[in-house]
Short mmCIF file of C-alpha atoms in Angstrom, two decimals:
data_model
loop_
_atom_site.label_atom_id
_atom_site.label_comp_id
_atom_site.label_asym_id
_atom_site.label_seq_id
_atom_site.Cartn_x
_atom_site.Cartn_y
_atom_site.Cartn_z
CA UNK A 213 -22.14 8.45 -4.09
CA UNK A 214 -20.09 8.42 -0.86
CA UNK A 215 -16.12 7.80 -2.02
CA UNK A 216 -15.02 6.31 1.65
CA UNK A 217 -17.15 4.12 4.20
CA UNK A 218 -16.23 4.08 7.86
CA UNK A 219 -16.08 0.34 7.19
CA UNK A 220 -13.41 0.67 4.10
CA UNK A 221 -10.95 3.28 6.49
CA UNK A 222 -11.53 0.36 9.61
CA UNK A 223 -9.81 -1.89 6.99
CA UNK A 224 -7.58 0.20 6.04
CA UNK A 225 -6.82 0.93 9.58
CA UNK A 226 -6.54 -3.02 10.57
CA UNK A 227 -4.18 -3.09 7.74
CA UNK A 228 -1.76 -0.03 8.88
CA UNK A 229 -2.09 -1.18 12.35
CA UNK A 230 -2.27 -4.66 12.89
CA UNK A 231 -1.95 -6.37 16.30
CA UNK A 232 -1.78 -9.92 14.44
CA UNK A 233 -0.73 -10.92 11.28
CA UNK A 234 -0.85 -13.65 9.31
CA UNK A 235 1.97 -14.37 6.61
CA UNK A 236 0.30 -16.97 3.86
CA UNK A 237 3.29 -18.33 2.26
CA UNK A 238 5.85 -18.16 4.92
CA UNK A 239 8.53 -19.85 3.87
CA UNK A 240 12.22 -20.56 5.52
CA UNK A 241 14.01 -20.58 1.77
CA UNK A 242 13.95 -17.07 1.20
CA UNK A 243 12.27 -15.30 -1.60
CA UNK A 244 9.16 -13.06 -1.13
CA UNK A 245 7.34 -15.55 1.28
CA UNK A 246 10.48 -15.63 3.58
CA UNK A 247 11.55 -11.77 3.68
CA UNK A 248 7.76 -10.97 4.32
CA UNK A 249 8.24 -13.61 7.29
CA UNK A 250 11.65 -12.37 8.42
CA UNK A 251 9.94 -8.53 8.49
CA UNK A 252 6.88 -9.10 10.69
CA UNK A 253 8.59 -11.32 13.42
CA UNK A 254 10.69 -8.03 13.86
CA UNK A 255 7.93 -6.97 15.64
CA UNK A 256 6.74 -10.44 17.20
CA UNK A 257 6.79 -9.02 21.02
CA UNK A 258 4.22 -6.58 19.93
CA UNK A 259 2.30 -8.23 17.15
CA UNK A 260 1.03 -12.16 17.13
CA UNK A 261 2.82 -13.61 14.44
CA UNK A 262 1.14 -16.67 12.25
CA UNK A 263 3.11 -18.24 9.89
CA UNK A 264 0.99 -20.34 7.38
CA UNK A 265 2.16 -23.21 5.23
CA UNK A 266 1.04 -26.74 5.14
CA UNK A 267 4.51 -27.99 4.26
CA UNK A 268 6.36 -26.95 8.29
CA UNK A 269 5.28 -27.30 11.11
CA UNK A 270 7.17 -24.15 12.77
CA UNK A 271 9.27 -21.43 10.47
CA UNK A 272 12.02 -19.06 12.40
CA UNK A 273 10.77 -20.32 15.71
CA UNK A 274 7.18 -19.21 14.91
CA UNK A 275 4.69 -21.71 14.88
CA UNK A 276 3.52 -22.84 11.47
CA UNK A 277 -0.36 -23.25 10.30
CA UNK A 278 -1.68 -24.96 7.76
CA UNK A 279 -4.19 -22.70 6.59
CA UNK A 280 -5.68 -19.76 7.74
CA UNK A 281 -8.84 -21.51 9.13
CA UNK A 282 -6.58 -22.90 11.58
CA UNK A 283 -5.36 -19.84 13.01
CA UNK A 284 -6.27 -19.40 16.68
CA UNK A 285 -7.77 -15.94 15.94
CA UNK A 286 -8.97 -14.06 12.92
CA UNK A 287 -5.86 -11.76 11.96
CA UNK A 288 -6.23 -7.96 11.24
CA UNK A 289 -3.62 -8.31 8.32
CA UNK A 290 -3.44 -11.48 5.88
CA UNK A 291 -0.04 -11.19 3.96
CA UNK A 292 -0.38 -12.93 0.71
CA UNK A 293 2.35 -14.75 -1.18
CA UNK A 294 0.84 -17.31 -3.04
CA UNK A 295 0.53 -18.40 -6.86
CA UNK A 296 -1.43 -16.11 -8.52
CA UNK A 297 -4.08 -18.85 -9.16
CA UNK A 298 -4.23 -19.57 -5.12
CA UNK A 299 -4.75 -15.74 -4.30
CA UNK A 300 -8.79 -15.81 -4.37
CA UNK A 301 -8.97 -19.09 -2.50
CA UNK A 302 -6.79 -17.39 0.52
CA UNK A 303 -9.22 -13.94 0.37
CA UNK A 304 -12.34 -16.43 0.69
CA UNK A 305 -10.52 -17.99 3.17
CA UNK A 306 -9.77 -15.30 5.03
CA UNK A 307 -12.74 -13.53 4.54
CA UNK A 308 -14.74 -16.99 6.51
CA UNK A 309 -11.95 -16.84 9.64
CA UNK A 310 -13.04 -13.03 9.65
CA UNK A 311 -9.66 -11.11 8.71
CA UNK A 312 -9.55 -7.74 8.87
CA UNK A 313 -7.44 -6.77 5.54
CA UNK A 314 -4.88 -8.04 3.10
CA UNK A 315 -1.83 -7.26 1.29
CA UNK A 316 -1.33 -9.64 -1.85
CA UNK A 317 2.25 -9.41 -2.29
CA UNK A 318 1.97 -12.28 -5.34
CA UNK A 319 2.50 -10.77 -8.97
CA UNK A 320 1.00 -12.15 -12.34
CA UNK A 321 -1.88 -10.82 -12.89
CA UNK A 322 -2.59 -7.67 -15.34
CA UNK A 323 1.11 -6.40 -15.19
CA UNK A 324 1.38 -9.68 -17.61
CA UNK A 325 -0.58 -7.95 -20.07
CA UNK A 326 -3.13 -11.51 -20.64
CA UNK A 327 -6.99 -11.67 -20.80
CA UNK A 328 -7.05 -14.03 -18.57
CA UNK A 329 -4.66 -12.39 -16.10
CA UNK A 330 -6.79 -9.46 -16.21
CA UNK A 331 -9.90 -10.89 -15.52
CA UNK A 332 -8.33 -12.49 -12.49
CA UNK A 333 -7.30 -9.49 -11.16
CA UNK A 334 -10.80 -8.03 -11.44
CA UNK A 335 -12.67 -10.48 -9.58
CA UNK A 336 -9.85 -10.65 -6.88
CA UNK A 337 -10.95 -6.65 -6.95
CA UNK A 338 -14.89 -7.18 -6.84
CA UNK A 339 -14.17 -10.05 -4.11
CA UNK A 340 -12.33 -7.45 -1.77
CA UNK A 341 -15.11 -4.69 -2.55
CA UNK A 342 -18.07 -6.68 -1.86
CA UNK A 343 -16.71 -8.62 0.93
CA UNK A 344 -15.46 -6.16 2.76
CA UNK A 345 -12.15 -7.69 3.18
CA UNK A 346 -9.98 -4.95 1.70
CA UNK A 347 -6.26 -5.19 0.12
CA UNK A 348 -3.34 -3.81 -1.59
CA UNK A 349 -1.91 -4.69 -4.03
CA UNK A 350 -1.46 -7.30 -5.80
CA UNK A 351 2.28 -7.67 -6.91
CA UNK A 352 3.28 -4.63 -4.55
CA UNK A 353 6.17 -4.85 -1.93
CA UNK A 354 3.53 -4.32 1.27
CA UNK A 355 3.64 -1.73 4.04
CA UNK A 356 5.40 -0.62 6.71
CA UNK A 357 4.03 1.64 9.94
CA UNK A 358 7.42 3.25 10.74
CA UNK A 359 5.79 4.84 13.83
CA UNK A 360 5.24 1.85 15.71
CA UNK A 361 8.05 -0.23 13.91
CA UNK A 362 5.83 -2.66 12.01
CA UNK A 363 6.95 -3.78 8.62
CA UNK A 364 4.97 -6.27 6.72
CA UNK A 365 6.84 -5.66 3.28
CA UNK A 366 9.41 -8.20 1.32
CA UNK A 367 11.60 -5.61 1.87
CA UNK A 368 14.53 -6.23 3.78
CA UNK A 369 15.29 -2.70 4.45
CA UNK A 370 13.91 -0.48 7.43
CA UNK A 371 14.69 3.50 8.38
CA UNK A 372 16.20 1.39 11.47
CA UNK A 373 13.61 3.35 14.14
CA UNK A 374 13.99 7.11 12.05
CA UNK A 375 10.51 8.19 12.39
CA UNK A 376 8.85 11.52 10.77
CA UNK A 377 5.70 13.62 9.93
CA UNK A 378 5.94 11.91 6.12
CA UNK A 379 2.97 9.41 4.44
CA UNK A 380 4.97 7.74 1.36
CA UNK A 381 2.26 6.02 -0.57
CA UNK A 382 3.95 4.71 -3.86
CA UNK A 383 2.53 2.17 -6.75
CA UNK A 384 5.89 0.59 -7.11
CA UNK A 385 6.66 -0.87 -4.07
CA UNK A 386 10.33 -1.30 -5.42
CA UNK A 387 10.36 2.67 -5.45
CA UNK A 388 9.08 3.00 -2.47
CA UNK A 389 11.44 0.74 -0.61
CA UNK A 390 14.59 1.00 -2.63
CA UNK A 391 15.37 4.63 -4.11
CA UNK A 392 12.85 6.26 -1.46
CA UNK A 393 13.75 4.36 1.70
CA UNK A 394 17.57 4.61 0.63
CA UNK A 395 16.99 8.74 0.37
CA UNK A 396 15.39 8.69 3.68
CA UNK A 397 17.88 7.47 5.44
CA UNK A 398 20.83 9.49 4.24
CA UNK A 399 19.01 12.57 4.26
CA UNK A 400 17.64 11.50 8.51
CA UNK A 401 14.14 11.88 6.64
CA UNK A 402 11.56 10.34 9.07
CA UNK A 403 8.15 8.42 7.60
CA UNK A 404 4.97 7.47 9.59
CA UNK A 405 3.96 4.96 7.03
CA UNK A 406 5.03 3.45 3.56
CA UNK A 407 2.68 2.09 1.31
CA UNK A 408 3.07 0.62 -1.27
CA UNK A 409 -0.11 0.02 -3.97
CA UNK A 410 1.01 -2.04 -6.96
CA UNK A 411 -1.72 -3.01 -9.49
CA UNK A 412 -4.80 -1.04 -6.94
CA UNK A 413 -7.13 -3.43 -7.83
CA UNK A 414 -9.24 -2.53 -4.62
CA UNK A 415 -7.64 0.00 -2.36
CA UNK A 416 -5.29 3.06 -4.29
CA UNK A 417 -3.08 6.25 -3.76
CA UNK A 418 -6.58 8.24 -2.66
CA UNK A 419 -8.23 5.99 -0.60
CA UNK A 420 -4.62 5.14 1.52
CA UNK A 421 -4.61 9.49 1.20
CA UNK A 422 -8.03 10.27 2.87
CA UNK A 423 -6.98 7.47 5.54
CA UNK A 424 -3.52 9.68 6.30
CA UNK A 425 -5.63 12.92 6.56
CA UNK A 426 -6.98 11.51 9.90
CA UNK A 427 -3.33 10.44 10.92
CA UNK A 428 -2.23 12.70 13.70
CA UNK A 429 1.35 12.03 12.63
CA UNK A 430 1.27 12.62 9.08
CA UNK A 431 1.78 15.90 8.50
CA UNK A 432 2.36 15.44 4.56
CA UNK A 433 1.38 12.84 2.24
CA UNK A 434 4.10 11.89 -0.63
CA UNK A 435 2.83 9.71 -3.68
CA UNK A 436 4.61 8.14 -6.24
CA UNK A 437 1.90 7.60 -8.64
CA UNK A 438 1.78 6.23 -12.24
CA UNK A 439 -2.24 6.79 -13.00
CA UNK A 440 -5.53 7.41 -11.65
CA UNK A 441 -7.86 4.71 -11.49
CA UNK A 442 -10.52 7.04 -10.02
CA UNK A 443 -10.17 10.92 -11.11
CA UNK A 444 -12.77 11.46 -8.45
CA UNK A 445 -11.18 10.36 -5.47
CA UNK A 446 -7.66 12.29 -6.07
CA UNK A 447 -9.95 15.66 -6.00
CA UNK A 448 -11.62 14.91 -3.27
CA UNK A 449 -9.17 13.92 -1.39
CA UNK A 450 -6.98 16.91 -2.57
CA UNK A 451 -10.00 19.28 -1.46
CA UNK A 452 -9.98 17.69 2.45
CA UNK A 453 -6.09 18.10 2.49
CA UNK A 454 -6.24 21.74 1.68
CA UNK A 455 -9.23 22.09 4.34
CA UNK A 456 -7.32 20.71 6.68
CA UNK A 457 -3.57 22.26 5.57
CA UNK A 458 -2.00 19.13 4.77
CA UNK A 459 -0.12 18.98 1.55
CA UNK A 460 0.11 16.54 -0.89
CA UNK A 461 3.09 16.71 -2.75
CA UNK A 462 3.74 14.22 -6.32
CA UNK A 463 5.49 12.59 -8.65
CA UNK A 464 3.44 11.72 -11.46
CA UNK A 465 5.14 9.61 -14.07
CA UNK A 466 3.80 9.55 -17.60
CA UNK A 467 5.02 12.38 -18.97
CA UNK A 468 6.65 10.96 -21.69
CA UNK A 469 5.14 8.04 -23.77
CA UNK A 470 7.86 5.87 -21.97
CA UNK A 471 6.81 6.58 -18.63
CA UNK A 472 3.26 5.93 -19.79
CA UNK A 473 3.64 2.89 -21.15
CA UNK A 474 5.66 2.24 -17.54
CA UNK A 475 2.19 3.13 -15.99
CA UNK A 476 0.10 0.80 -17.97
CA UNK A 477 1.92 -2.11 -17.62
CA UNK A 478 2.07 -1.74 -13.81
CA UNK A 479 -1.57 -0.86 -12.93
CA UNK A 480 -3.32 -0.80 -16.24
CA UNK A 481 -4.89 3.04 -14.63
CA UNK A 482 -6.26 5.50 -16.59
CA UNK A 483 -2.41 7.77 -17.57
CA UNK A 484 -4.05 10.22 -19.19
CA UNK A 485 -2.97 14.14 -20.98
CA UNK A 486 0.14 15.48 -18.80
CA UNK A 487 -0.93 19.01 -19.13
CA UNK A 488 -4.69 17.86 -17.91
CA UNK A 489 -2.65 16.35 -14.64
CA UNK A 490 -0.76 19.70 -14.56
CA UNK A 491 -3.98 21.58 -14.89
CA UNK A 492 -5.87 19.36 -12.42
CA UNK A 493 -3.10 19.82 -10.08
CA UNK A 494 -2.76 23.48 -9.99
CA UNK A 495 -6.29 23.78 -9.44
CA UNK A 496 -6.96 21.61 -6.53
CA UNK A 497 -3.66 22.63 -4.97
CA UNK A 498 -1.51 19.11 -5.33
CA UNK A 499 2.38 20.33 -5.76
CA UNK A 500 4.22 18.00 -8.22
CA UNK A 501 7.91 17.36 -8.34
CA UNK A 502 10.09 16.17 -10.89
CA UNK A 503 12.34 13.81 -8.48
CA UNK A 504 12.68 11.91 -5.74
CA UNK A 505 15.09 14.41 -3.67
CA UNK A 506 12.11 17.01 -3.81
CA UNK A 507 9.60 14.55 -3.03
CA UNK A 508 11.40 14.12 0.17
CA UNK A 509 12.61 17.52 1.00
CA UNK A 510 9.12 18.24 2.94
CA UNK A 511 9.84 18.51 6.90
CA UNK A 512 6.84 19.21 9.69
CA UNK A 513 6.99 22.69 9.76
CA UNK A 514 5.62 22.46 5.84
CA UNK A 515 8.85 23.41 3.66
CA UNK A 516 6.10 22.55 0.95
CA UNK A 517 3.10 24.81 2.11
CA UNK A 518 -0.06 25.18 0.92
CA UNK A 519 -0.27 27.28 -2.58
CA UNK A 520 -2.14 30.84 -1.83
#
């Protein structure tokens, strides 16, 4: 069974490096819709911007669209911040203009610990496998590529142009762009890319991984991870890093029953036996950390190398 298609890591690579991007709940009031907004029109003399709302007819000075059928082009990156009931109409929608990838920003779905929810979230997952369209998240924070100064995230924060040989790819996207960005910039810690994964129910930690092992600037790949959807992939993907002398250096959460119950209610992943993690890890050559100071301490010149 092959893990990665060229077709999934083109997504994946529309996603990281979009030249247009459409933001699917723009919205001038704030909240998730506006700070998503507010982000990508940072880089709005690189990237075509396309706000889309029915209710405006321009937002921030950008042009406004009522759907994404009406877009003049068919974006590489749909940012979603919808209802969660509305999120599989925009995919399908989407999906017809012929976007390239997604990041569903919108929360409700398994974290809420509902059938219903659940079985939402899984067909929004089997929608984004079969059609090709892929996506993080949903209810993550988004992405940012740091390299090129792109950050589709509801994050207002930014390394402000510190750039470094670091992949962060985190579940929680509020880790990832609160205690993680926060480090980075008082410790001068550059990032290529930020990532953030929330409830993986299509793209996760291994398959954003393999895409940073063909990233000429990543030098290390950092994960914040709370469980494993796919055992598989994290080996395989650990294997090709050591080939290729790239660390991957982790947090794993779930060590206690606190932190696993933390894990299930974010992705509902597989948070298995600590000492099986610890095992697995020694073995395939993935260093885990305790904290997020360690996580960070890696530099180019491989502070964390490769176990003998």
């Amino acid at each position: 069974m092959e893990l990665w298609t060229e077709a999934q890591l083109r997504s994946i690579d529309r996603m990281l490096n979009p030249r247009s991007i459409a933001v699917v709940g723009a919205s001038p009031k704030g909240g998730y819709g506006g700070r998503l907004l507010t982000a990508v029109l940072r880089a709005k003399d690189r990237v075509r911007i396309y706000p889309v709302n029915p209710n405006y007819p321009d937002i921030m000075g950008a042009k406004c669209y009522p759907s994404v059928s009406e877009l003049p082009e068919a974006p590489d990156l749909v940012g979603i911040v919808v209802p969660y009931d509305k999120v599989l109409d925009v995919l399908q929608e989407s999906h017809r203009k012929g976007a390239g990838s997604a990041v569903v920003i919108s929360a409700g779905f398994a974290e809420r610990g509902l059938e219903a929810r659940l079985a939402l979230q899984q067909r929004i997952g089997a929608f984004a496998r079969e059609s090709g369209l892929r996506m993080a998240g949903p209810n993550c924070l988004g992405l940012a590529n740091v390299e090129d100064d792109i950050w589709p995230a509801a994050s207002p924060r930014t390394l402000g142009g510190l750039t470094g040989p670091i992949g962060l790819v985190c579940q929680s996207g509020a880790t990832a762009f609160g205690p993680f960005l926060l480090r980075a910039v008082d410790g001068g810690i550059g990032l290529s890319y930020i990532i953030s994964t929330g409830n993986e129910t299509d793209l996760e930690f291994a398959d954003f991984a393999r895409y940073l092992l063909d990233d000429p600037d990543t030098r290390v790949i950092a994960g914040f991870v709370e469980g494993f959807k796919d055992v598989r992939k994290v080996l395989a993907v650990a294997e090709l890093a050591a080939e290729r002398g790239k660390p991957i250096v982790l947090i794993k959460i779930g060590r206690s029953e606190s932190g696993a119950r933390a894990a299930r209610s974010h992705t509902a992943a597989l948070t298995g036996a600590d000492a099986l993690y610890d095992a697995l890890f020694s073995q395939y050559r993935i260093i885990r950390v305790q904290d997020h100071d360690d996580l960070l301490r890696t530099d180019a010149f491989g502070r964390y190398p490769l176990p003998a």
